[in-house]
Amino acid sequence: MLGSLVYLLLESPQQIAPMLASDDYCQAVVQEGLRVEPPLSFQPRACSKDITLGGVDIKAGDSMMFGVSGANRDPKYWENPAEFDPTRERGSLMTFGHGVHFCLGTHLARAELEVGIRALFRRFPDMALCPDKPVEMIRAVLRGPKALWVRPAG
């Protein structure tokens, strides 16, 4: 996830200074990064009871695949859902699951991302993406950049 967050910030460098200056803004950057580029695209589940969803009958015990990235970018809930915008009103993410499937490590993961991203950009404040090295995002079950080539800005 840190690689995805670095990529999002390098694509939106105007977000870096406010992120370094404010704990609240850093939390918003991490939250928005978790929405736009969640570390998991899909989460397998078993249907808990017989149900009809979208005209399809699903039986209790049937295997299902929950699309986290799709839920986090649903235009019914998010204005300009593909846009990385830490100033947007925070909503409910599906990144860490929901209900009985909610990840108990969510607070630790967010704290690690906040500390890590700030430490990285404080240590390398002039970091920029290499323009001759396109970023390929792997978008299978685990998400993130295949490689992230950076250089000093300028």
Tab-separated table of N, CA and C in Angstrom:
chain	number	residue	atom	x	y	z
A	1	MET	N	0.823	-1.195	0.000
A	1	MET	CA	0.000	0.000	0.000
A	1	MET	C	0.862	1.252	0.000
A	2	LEU	N	2.014	1.207	0.650
A	2	LEU	CA	2.851	2.405	0.687
A	2	LEU	C	3.256	2.822	-0.723
A	3	GLY	N	3.572	1.840	-1.577
A	3	GLY	CA	3.937	2.155	-2.957
A	3	GLY	C	2.812	2.860	-3.695
A	4	SER	N	1.591	2.401	-3.503
A	4	SER	CA	0.442	3.040	-4.148
A	4	SER	C	0.255	4.457	-3.645
A	5	LEU	N	0.440	4.661	-2.359
A	5	LEU	CA	0.279	5.989	-1.776
A	5	LEU	C	1.374	6.939	-2.268
A	6	VAL	N	2.602	6.439	-2.357
A	6	VAL	CA	3.703	7.250	-2.909
A	6	VAL	C	3.363	7.656	-4.344
A	7	TYR	N	2.895	6.700	-5.129
A	7	TYR	CA	2.527	6.985	-6.512
A	7	TYR	C	1.440	8.061	-6.581
A	8	LEU	N	0.382	7.923	-5.791
A	8	LEU	CA	-0.697	8.909	-5.802
A	8	LEU	C	-0.180	10.302	-5.455
A	9	LEU	N	0.712	10.397	-4.479
A	9	LEU	CA	1.260	11.700	-4.092
A	9	LEU	C	2.197	12.264	-5.151
A	10	LEU	N	2.988	11.424	-5.780
A	10	LEU	CA	3.874	11.914	-6.833
A	10	LEU	C	3.087	12.350	-8.067
A	11	GLU	N	1.926	11.777	-8.265
A	11	GLU	CA	1.037	12.206	-9.343
A	11	GLU	C	0.288	13.485	-8.970
A	12	SER	N	0.213	13.797	-7.676
A	12	SER	CA	-0.471	14.997	-7.175
A	12	SER	C	0.463	15.713	-6.200
A	13	PRO	N	1.604	16.214	-6.674
A	13	PRO	CA	2.616	16.762	-5.758
A	13	PRO	C	2.142	17.949	-4.922
A	14	GLN	N	1.058	18.610	-5.328
A	14	GLN	CA	0.519	19.716	-4.537
A	14	GLN	C	-0.015	19.238	-3.191
A	15	GLN	N	-0.205	17.930	-3.026
A	15	GLN	CA	-0.712	17.370	-1.769
A	15	GLN	C	0.398	17.111	-0.751
A	16	ILE	N	1.661	17.128	-1.192
A	16	ILE	CA	2.764	16.715	-0.312
A	16	ILE	C	3.005	17.711	0.820
A	17	ALA	N	3.129	18.992	0.516
A	17	ALA	CA	3.409	19.992	1.562
A	17	ALA	C	2.325	20.016	2.636
A	18	PRO	N	1.040	20.068	2.280
A	18	PRO	CA	0.022	20.045	3.336
A	18	PRO	C	0.040	18.748	4.144
A	19	MET	N	0.376	17.633	3.483
A	19	MET	CA	0.434	16.344	4.176
A	19	MET	C	1.552	16.351	5.218
A	20	LEU	N	2.685	16.966	4.883
A	20	LEU	CA	3.804	17.033	5.828
A	20	LEU	C	3.539	18.022	6.958
A	21	ALA	N	2.718	19.026	6.694
A	21	ALA	CA	2.487	20.092	7.675
A	21	ALA	C	1.367	19.807	8.666
A	22	SER	N	0.495	18.881	8.353
A	22	SER	CA	-0.700	18.693	9.183
A	22	SER	C	-0.996	17.219	9.420
A	23	ASP	N	-1.148	16.850	10.683
A	23	ASP	CA	-1.541	15.481	11.020
A	23	ASP	C	-2.911	15.149	10.424
A	24	ASP	N	-3.849	16.070	10.510
A	24	ASP	CA	-5.193	15.836	9.986
A	24	ASP	C	-5.161	15.625	8.474
A	25	TYR	N	-4.360	16.442	7.778
A	25	TYR	CA	-4.283	16.300	6.324
A	25	TYR	C	-3.585	15.001	5.951
A	26	CYS	N	-2.586	14.603	6.721
A	26	CYS	CA	-1.911	13.331	6.479
A	26	CYS	C	-2.904	12.183	6.635
A	27	GLN	N	-3.750	12.236	7.650
A	27	GLN	CA	-4.775	11.212	7.837
A	27	GLN	C	-5.733	11.186	6.651
A	28	ALA	N	-6.079	12.379	6.130
A	28	ALA	CA	-6.969	12.454	4.972
A	28	ALA	C	-6.306	11.871	3.726
A	29	VAL	N	-5.000	12.115	3.554
A	29	VAL	CA	-4.258	11.557	2.418
A	29	VAL	C	-4.268	10.029	2.491
A	30	VAL	N	-4.002	9.491	3.663
A	30	VAL	CA	-3.998	8.036	3.832
A	30	VAL	C	-5.391	7.467	3.589
A	31	GLN	N	-6.398	8.083	4.159
A	31	GLN	CA	-7.777	7.616	3.975
A	31	GLN	C	-8.156	7.609	2.498
A	32	GLU	N	-7.841	8.688	1.800
A	32	GLU	CA	-8.189	8.789	0.384
A	32	GLU	C	-7.368	7.798	-0.448
A	33	GLY	N	-6.110	7.615	-0.078
A	33	GLY	CA	-5.284	6.619	-0.765
A	33	GLY	C	-5.839	5.215	-0.593
A	34	LEU	N	-6.318	4.910	0.592
A	34	LEU	CA	-6.924	3.599	0.853
A	34	LEU	C	-8.219	3.410	0.063
A	35	ARG	N	-8.890	4.513	-0.241
A	35	ARG	CA	-10.105	4.432	-1.042
A	35	ARG	C	-9.761	4.229	-2.515
A	36	VAL	N	-8.872	5.057	-3.043
A	36	VAL	CA	-8.559	5.032	-4.473
A	36	VAL	C	-7.760	3.791	-4.862
A	37	GLU	N	-6.785	3.415	-4.065
A	37	GLU	CA	-5.922	2.271	-4.370
A	37	GLU	C	-5.854	1.326	-3.164
A	38	PRO	N	-6.938	0.620	-2.863
A	38	PRO	CA	-6.897	-0.307	-1.726
A	38	PRO	C	-5.887	-1.425	-1.981
A	39	PRO	N	-5.260	-1.936	-0.937
A	39	PRO	CA	-4.252	-2.979	-1.139
A	39	PRO	C	-4.823	-4.302	-1.646
A	40	LEU	N	-6.111	-4.526	-1.461
A	40	LEU	CA	-6.773	-5.731	-1.979
A	40	LEU	C	-7.908	-5.311	-2.898
A	41	SER	N	-7.957	-5.902	-4.093
A	41	SER	CA	-9.055	-5.609	-5.018
A	41	SER	C	-10.289	-6.424	-4.691
A	42	PHE	N	-10.063	-7.676	-4.319
A	42	PHE	CA	-11.160	-8.601	-4.090
A	42	PHE	C	-10.972	-9.314	-2.754
A	43	GLN	N	-12.095	-9.639	-2.135
A	43	GLN	CA	-12.064	-10.435	-0.917
A	43	GLN	C	-13.049	-11.583	-1.084
A	44	PRO	N	-12.558	-12.812	-0.964
A	44	PRO	CA	-13.468	-13.956	-1.093
A	44	PRO	C	-14.381	-14.065	0.124
A	45	ARG	N	-15.602	-14.454	-0.117
A	45	ARG	CA	-16.580	-14.646	0.949
A	45	ARG	C	-17.461	-15.829	0.595
A	46	ALA	N	-18.129	-16.373	1.591
A	46	ALA	CA	-19.167	-17.388	1.392
A	46	ALA	C	-20.488	-16.733	1.774
A	47	CYS	N	-21.483	-16.915	0.941
A	47	CYS	CA	-22.798	-16.337	1.211
A	47	CYS	C	-23.357	-16.975	2.490
A	48	SER	N	-23.848	-16.150	3.398
A	48	SER	CA	-24.302	-16.660	4.693
A	48	SER	C	-25.741	-17.168	4.682
A	49	LYS	N	-26.528	-16.742	3.689
A	49	LYS	CA	-27.913	-17.210	3.612
A	49	LYS	C	-28.383	-17.117	2.165
A	50	ASP	N	-29.447	-17.834	1.847
A	50	ASP	CA	-30.031	-17.754	0.508
A	50	ASP	C	-30.502	-16.327	0.264
A	51	ILE	N	-30.191	-15.806	-0.927
A	51	ILE	CA	-30.561	-14.437	-1.247
A	51	ILE	C	-30.653	-14.291	-2.764
A	52	THR	N	-31.430	-13.320	-3.203
A	52	THR	CA	-31.455	-12.948	-4.617
A	52	THR	C	-30.854	-11.557	-4.709
A	53	LEU	N	-29.817	-11.427	-5.518
A	53	LEU	CA	-29.109	-10.155	-5.659
A	53	LEU	C	-29.027	-9.817	-7.137
A	54	GLY	N	-29.619	-8.707	-7.528
A	54	GLY	CA	-29.600	-8.310	-8.933
A	54	GLY	C	-30.252	-9.331	-9.843
A	55	GLY	N	-31.273	-10.018	-9.337
A	55	GLY	CA	-31.977	-11.014	-10.122
A	55	GLY	C	-31.294	-12.374	-10.171
A	56	VAL	N	-30.204	-12.524	-9.418
A	56	VAL	CA	-29.462	-13.791	-9.398
A	56	VAL	C	-29.669	-14.458	-8.045
A	57	ASP	N	-30.072	-15.732	-8.072
A	57	ASP	CA	-30.234	-16.485	-6.822
A	57	ASP	C	-28.866	-16.967	-6.346
A	58	ILE	N	-28.578	-16.682	-5.090
A	58	ILE	CA	-27.323	-17.125	-4.470
A	58	ILE	C	-27.696	-17.953	-3.257
A	59	LYS	N	-27.140	-19.126	-3.169
A	59	LYS	CA	-27.458	-20.047	-2.074
A	59	LYS	C	-26.472	-19.867	-0.924
A	60	ALA	N	-26.928	-20.159	0.280
A	60	ALA	CA	-26.053	-20.137	1.453
A	60	ALA	C	-24.865	-21.063	1.193
A	61	GLY	N	-23.685	-20.577	1.479
A	61	GLY	CA	-22.472	-21.362	1.295
A	61	GLY	C	-21.805	-21.165	-0.057
A	62	ASP	N	-22.511	-20.546	-1.029
A	62	ASP	CA	-21.902	-20.296	-2.334
A	62	ASP	C	-20.701	-19.346	-2.177
A	63	SER	N	-19.670	-19.622	-2.934
A	63	SER	CA	-18.495	-18.748	-2.939
A	63	SER	C	-18.807	-17.476	-3.717
A	64	MET	N	-18.314	-16.363	-3.183
A	64	MET	CA	-18.513	-15.064	-3.814
A	64	MET	C	-17.191	-14.307	-3.770
A	65	MET	N	-17.081	-13.310	-4.616
A	65	MET	CA	-15.907	-12.446	-4.607
A	65	MET	C	-16.403	-11.016	-4.437
A	66	PHE	N	-15.983	-10.374	-3.350
A	66	PHE	CA	-16.405	-9.013	-3.024
A	66	PHE	C	-15.413	-8.030	-3.645
A	67	GLY	N	-15.889	-7.128	-4.505
A	67	GLY	CA	-15.020	-6.177	-5.203
A	67	GLY	C	-14.813	-4.899	-4.412
A	68	VAL	N	-13.744	-4.869	-3.614
A	68	VAL	CA	-13.441	-3.714	-2.765
A	68	VAL	C	-13.187	-2.467	-3.601
A	69	SER	N	-12.352	-2.586	-4.619
A	69	SER	CA	-12.000	-1.407	-5.410
A	69	SER	C	-13.227	-0.838	-6.115
A	70	GLY	N	-14.123	-1.696	-6.564
A	70	GLY	CA	-15.349	-1.215	-7.189
A	70	GLY	C	-16.253	-0.503	-6.192
A	71	ALA	N	-16.369	-1.055	-5.002
A	71	ALA	CA	-17.199	-0.433	-3.964
A	71	ALA	C	-16.643	0.927	-3.562
A	72	ASN	N	-15.325	1.033	-3.475
A	72	ASN	CA	-14.696	2.297	-3.083
A	72	ASN	C	-14.742	3.362	-4.178
A	73	ARG	N	-15.144	2.969	-5.378
A	73	ARG	CA	-15.221	3.927	-6.489
A	73	ARG	C	-16.634	3.999	-7.072
A	74	ASP	N	-17.606	3.590	-6.301
A	74	ASP	CA	-18.985	3.602	-6.767
A	74	ASP	C	-19.451	5.051	-6.935
A	75	PRO	N	-19.799	5.455	-8.168
A	75	PRO	CA	-20.211	6.846	-8.392
A	75	PRO	C	-21.520	7.225	-7.692
A	76	LYS	N	-22.268	6.239	-7.191
A	76	LYS	CA	-23.465	6.559	-6.409
A	76	LYS	C	-23.088	7.181	-5.066
A	77	TYR	N	-21.872	6.871	-4.586
A	77	TYR	CA	-21.446	7.328	-3.268
A	77	TYR	C	-20.290	8.309	-3.308
A	78	TRP	N	-19.550	8.345	-4.407
A	78	TRP	CA	-18.351	9.174	-4.489
A	78	TRP	C	-18.401	10.057	-5.733
A	79	GLU	N	-18.303	11.347	-5.544
A	79	GLU	CA	-18.216	12.262	-6.666
A	79	GLU	C	-16.814	12.149	-7.262
A	80	ASN	N	-16.723	12.069	-8.573
A	80	ASN	CA	-15.434	11.877	-9.262
A	80	ASN	C	-14.652	10.748	-8.590
A	81	PRO	N	-15.182	9.543	-8.603
A	81	PRO	CA	-14.627	8.457	-7.797
A	81	PRO	C	-13.202	8.033	-8.134
A	82	ALA	N	-12.751	8.249	-9.357
A	82	ALA	CA	-11.385	7.849	-9.726
A	82	ALA	C	-10.348	8.891	-9.325
A	83	GLU	N	-10.798	10.060	-8.922
A	83	GLU	CA	-9.904	11.165	-8.577
A	83	GLU	C	-9.374	11.027	-7.150
A	84	PHE	N	-8.065	11.245	-6.990
A	84	PHE	CA	-7.429	11.267	-5.670
A	84	PHE	C	-7.597	12.672	-5.105
A	85	ASP	N	-8.465	12.824	-4.107
A	85	ASP	CA	-8.778	14.140	-3.541
A	85	ASP	C	-8.885	14.036	-2.017
A	86	PRO	N	-7.764	14.285	-1.312
A	86	PRO	CA	-7.797	14.189	0.151
A	86	PRO	C	-8.720	15.200	0.824
A	87	THR	N	-9.172	16.224	0.092
A	87	THR	CA	-10.058	17.222	0.700
A	87	THR	C	-11.522	16.800	0.637
A	88	ARG	N	-11.809	15.690	-0.059
A	88	ARG	CA	-13.209	15.267	-0.160
A	88	ARG	C	-13.738	14.872	1.222
A	89	GLU	N	-15.030	14.962	1.378
A	89	GLU	CA	-15.666	14.527	2.620
A	89	GLU	C	-15.424	13.031	2.789
A	90	ARG	N	-14.976	12.662	3.959
A	90	ARG	CA	-14.676	11.247	4.202
A	90	ARG	C	-15.960	10.450	4.310
A	91	GLY	N	-15.950	9.329	3.637
A	91	GLY	CA	-17.094	8.432	3.679
A	91	GLY	C	-16.666	7.082	4.207
A	92	SER	N	-17.575	6.165	4.156
A	92	SER	CA	-17.311	4.814	4.635
A	92	SER	C	-16.605	4.008	3.557
A	93	LEU	N	-15.419	3.514	3.870
A	93	LEU	CA	-14.640	2.715	2.935
A	93	LEU	C	-14.927	1.241	3.139
A	94	MET	N	-14.681	0.471	2.096
A	94	MET	CA	-14.778	-0.982	2.201
A	94	MET	C	-13.386	-1.609	2.232
A	95	THR	N	-12.361	-0.799	2.268
A	95	THR	CA	-10.975	-1.265	2.206
A	95	THR	C	-10.665	-2.296	3.283
A	96	PHE	N	-11.147	-2.071	4.482
A	96	PHE	CA	-10.857	-2.971	5.596
A	96	PHE	C	-12.051	-3.854	5.951
A	97	GLY	N	-12.975	-4.014	5.011
A	97	GLY	CA	-14.121	-4.871	5.251
A	97	GLY	C	-15.230	-4.136	5.983
A	98	HIS	N	-16.177	-4.946	6.472
A	98	HIS	CA	-17.349	-4.380	7.127
A	98	HIS	C	-17.944	-5.428	8.062
A	99	GLY	N	-18.550	-4.982	9.131
A	99	GLY	CA	-19.244	-5.887	10.050
A	99	GLY	C	-18.314	-6.921	10.664
A	100	VAL	N	-18.742	-8.183	10.655
A	100	VAL	CA	-17.935	-9.248	11.261
A	100	VAL	C	-16.637	-9.479	10.493
A	101	HIS	N	-16.546	-8.956	9.272
A	101	HIS	CA	-15.342	-9.119	8.464
A	101	HIS	C	-14.449	-7.884	8.507
A	102	PHE	N	-14.699	-6.983	9.445
A	102	PHE	CA	-13.886	-5.772	9.557
A	102	PHE	C	-12.501	-6.128	10.096
A	103	CYS	N	-11.474	-5.590	9.487
A	103	CYS	CA	-10.085	-5.879	9.856
A	103	CYS	C	-9.732	-5.236	11.198
A	104	LEU	N	-9.299	-6.046	12.141
A	104	LEU	CA	-8.927	-5.532	13.458
A	104	LEU	C	-7.650	-4.699	13.413
A	105	GLY	N	-6.857	-4.856	12.371
A	105	GLY	CA	-5.594	-4.126	12.253
A	105	GLY	C	-5.704	-2.799	11.533
A	106	THR	N	-6.924	-2.332	11.276
A	106	THR	CA	-7.102	-1.105	10.496
A	106	THR	C	-6.380	0.099	11.100
A	107	HIS	N	-6.451	0.269	12.410
A	107	HIS	CA	-5.830	1.447	13.034
A	107	HIS	C	-4.312	1.372	12.955
A	108	LEU	N	-3.769	0.191	13.147
A	108	LEU	CA	-2.321	0.007	13.023
A	108	LEU	C	-1.875	0.256	11.584
A	109	ALA	N	-2.607	-0.261	10.619
A	109	ALA	CA	-2.257	-0.075	9.209
A	109	ALA	C	-2.264	1.402	8.834
A	110	ARG	N	-3.271	2.134	9.266
A	110	ARG	CA	-3.352	3.568	8.967
A	110	ARG	C	-2.199	4.320	9.628
A	111	ALA	N	-1.916	3.993	10.878
A	111	ALA	CA	-0.818	4.664	11.590
A	111	ALA	C	0.520	4.390	10.907
A	112	GLU	N	0.747	3.148	10.493
A	112	GLU	CA	1.986	2.816	9.789
A	112	GLU	C	2.105	3.587	8.485
A	113	LEU	N	1.007	3.707	7.756
A	113	LEU	CA	1.029	4.465	6.506
A	113	LEU	C	1.313	5.943	6.759
A	114	GLU	N	0.704	6.519	7.782
A	114	GLU	CA	0.936	7.931	8.095
A	114	GLU	C	2.400	8.179	8.449
A	115	VAL	N	2.947	7.351	9.307
A	115	VAL	CA	4.358	7.503	9.711
A	115	VAL	C	5.279	7.264	8.519
A	116	GLY	N	5.023	6.205	7.776
A	116	GLY	CA	5.880	5.851	6.652
A	116	GLY	C	5.901	6.890	5.552
A	117	ILE	N	4.728	7.395	5.173
A	117	ILE	CA	4.661	8.346	4.064
A	117	ILE	C	5.306	9.672	4.443
A	118	ARG	N	5.104	10.104	5.671
A	118	ARG	CA	5.727	11.357	6.107
A	118	ARG	C	7.242	11.206	6.214
A	119	ALA	N	7.710	10.099	6.757
A	119	ALA	CA	9.158	9.880	6.876
A	119	ALA	C	9.806	9.850	5.498
A	120	LEU	N	9.185	9.174	4.550
A	120	LEU	CA	9.742	9.074	3.206
A	120	LEU	C	9.849	10.438	2.534
A	121	PHE	N	8.794	11.239	2.591
A	121	PHE	CA	8.818	12.543	1.915
A	121	PHE	C	9.630	13.587	2.676
A	122	ARG	N	9.808	13.421	3.976
A	122	ARG	CA	10.725	14.305	4.703
A	122	ARG	C	12.171	13.979	4.339
A	123	ARG	N	12.455	12.708	4.185
A	123	ARG	CA	13.827	12.276	3.851
A	123	ARG	C	14.166	12.581	2.399
A	124	PHE	N	13.206	12.463	1.508
A	124	PHE	CA	13.426	12.696	0.078
A	124	PHE	C	12.400	13.712	-0.444
A	125	PRO	N	12.529	14.978	-0.035
A	125	PRO	CA	11.505	15.970	-0.378
A	125	PRO	C	11.432	16.312	-1.866
A	126	ASP	N	12.490	16.033	-2.603
A	126	ASP	CA	12.480	16.390	-4.022
A	126	ASP	C	12.265	15.180	-4.936
A	127	MET	N	11.670	14.146	-4.408
A	127	MET	CA	11.413	12.930	-5.168
A	127	MET	C	10.348	13.196	-6.237
A	128	ALA	N	10.577	12.615	-7.423
A	128	ALA	CA	9.620	12.721	-8.519
A	128	ALA	C	9.642	11.413	-9.298
A	129	LEU	N	8.569	11.162	-10.027
A	129	LEU	CA	8.519	9.979	-10.882
A	129	LEU	C	9.466	10.159	-12.067
A	130	CYS	N	10.118	9.088	-12.481
A	130	CYS	CA	10.944	9.116	-13.692
A	130	CYS	C	9.997	9.146	-14.895
A	131	PRO	N	10.068	10.190	-15.713
A	131	PRO	CA	9.116	10.293	-16.826
A	131	PRO	C	9.282	9.200	-17.882
A	132	ASP	N	10.462	8.610	-17.978
A	132	ASP	CA	10.703	7.580	-18.993
A	132	ASP	C	10.385	6.175	-18.491
A	133	LYS	N	9.896	6.049	-17.277
A	133	LYS	CA	9.553	4.745	-16.686
A	133	LYS	C	8.070	4.754	-16.292
A	134	PRO	N	7.198	4.322	-17.192
A	134	PRO	CA	5.769	4.328	-16.847
A	134	PRO	C	5.472	3.401	-15.673
A	135	VAL	N	4.501	3.792	-14.899
A	135	VAL	CA	4.096	3.008	-13.725
A	135	VAL	C	3.000	2.046	-14.148
A	136	GLU	N	3.248	0.774	-13.916
A	136	GLU	CA	2.259	-0.264	-14.209
A	136	GLU	C	1.661	-0.718	-12.879
A	137	MET	N	0.371	-0.499	-12.743
A	137	MET	CA	-0.318	-0.941	-11.536
A	137	MET	C	-0.780	-2.382	-11.731
A	138	ILE	N	-0.481	-3.218	-10.771
A	138	ILE	CA	-0.963	-4.590	-10.775
A	138	ILE	C	-2.330	-4.559	-10.106
A	139	ARG	N	-3.318	-5.010	-10.803
A	139	ARG	CA	-4.687	-4.863	-10.311
A	139	ARG	C	-5.381	-6.204	-10.123
A	140	ALA	N	-4.674	-7.166	-9.618
A	140	ALA	CA	-5.289	-8.457	-9.330
A	140	ALA	C	-5.772	-8.429	-7.880
A	141	VAL	N	-5.650	-9.514	-7.171
A	141	VAL	CA	-6.110	-9.550	-5.784
A	141	VAL	C	-5.322	-8.548	-4.944
A	142	LEU	N	-4.007	-8.608	-5.027
A	142	LEU	CA	-3.176	-7.605	-4.355
A	142	LEU	C	-2.880	-6.495	-5.345
A	143	ARG	N	-3.007	-5.250	-4.905
A	143	ARG	CA	-2.846	-4.107	-5.796
A	143	ARG	C	-1.577	-3.351	-5.466
A	144	GLY	N	-1.070	-2.643	-6.454
A	144	GLY	CA	0.045	-1.749	-6.237
A	144	GLY	C	0.907	-1.635	-7.476
A	145	PRO	N	1.864	-0.728	-7.440
A	145	PRO	CA	2.749	-0.573	-8.595
A	145	PRO	C	3.707	-1.751	-8.709
A	146	LYS	N	3.899	-2.227	-9.945
A	146	LYS	CA	4.845	-3.303	-10.194
A	146	LYS	C	6.261	-2.823	-9.857
A	147	ALA	N	6.548	-1.586	-10.220
A	147	ALA	CA	7.819	-0.918	-9.899
A	147	ALA	C	7.523	0.579	-9.833
A	148	LEU	N	8.257	1.289	-9.039
A	148	LEU	CA	8.056	2.734	-8.907
A	148	LEU	C	9.422	3.403	-9.007
A	149	TRP	N	9.743	3.872	-10.195
A	149	TRP	CA	11.036	4.506	-10.442
A	149	TRP	C	10.935	5.994	-10.113
A	150	VAL	N	11.822	6.456	-9.239
A	150	VAL	CA	11.823	7.856	-8.844
A	150	VAL	C	13.213	8.454	-9.043
A	151	ARG	N	13.252	9.785	-9.052
A	151	ARG	CA	14.484	10.549	-9.200
A	151	ARG	C	14.308	11.866	-8.475
A	152	PRO	N	15.390	12.606	-8.278
A	152	PRO	CA	15.218	13.969	-7.720
A	152	PRO	C	14.445	14.847	-8.703
A	153	ALA	N	13.570	15.664	-8.203
A	153	ALA	CA	12.799	16.570	-9.059
A	153	ALA	C	13.733	17.613	-9.657
A	154	GLY	N	13.320	18.119	-10.802
A	154	GLY	CA	14.083	19.209	-11.409
A	154	GLY	C	14.892	18.848	-12.587
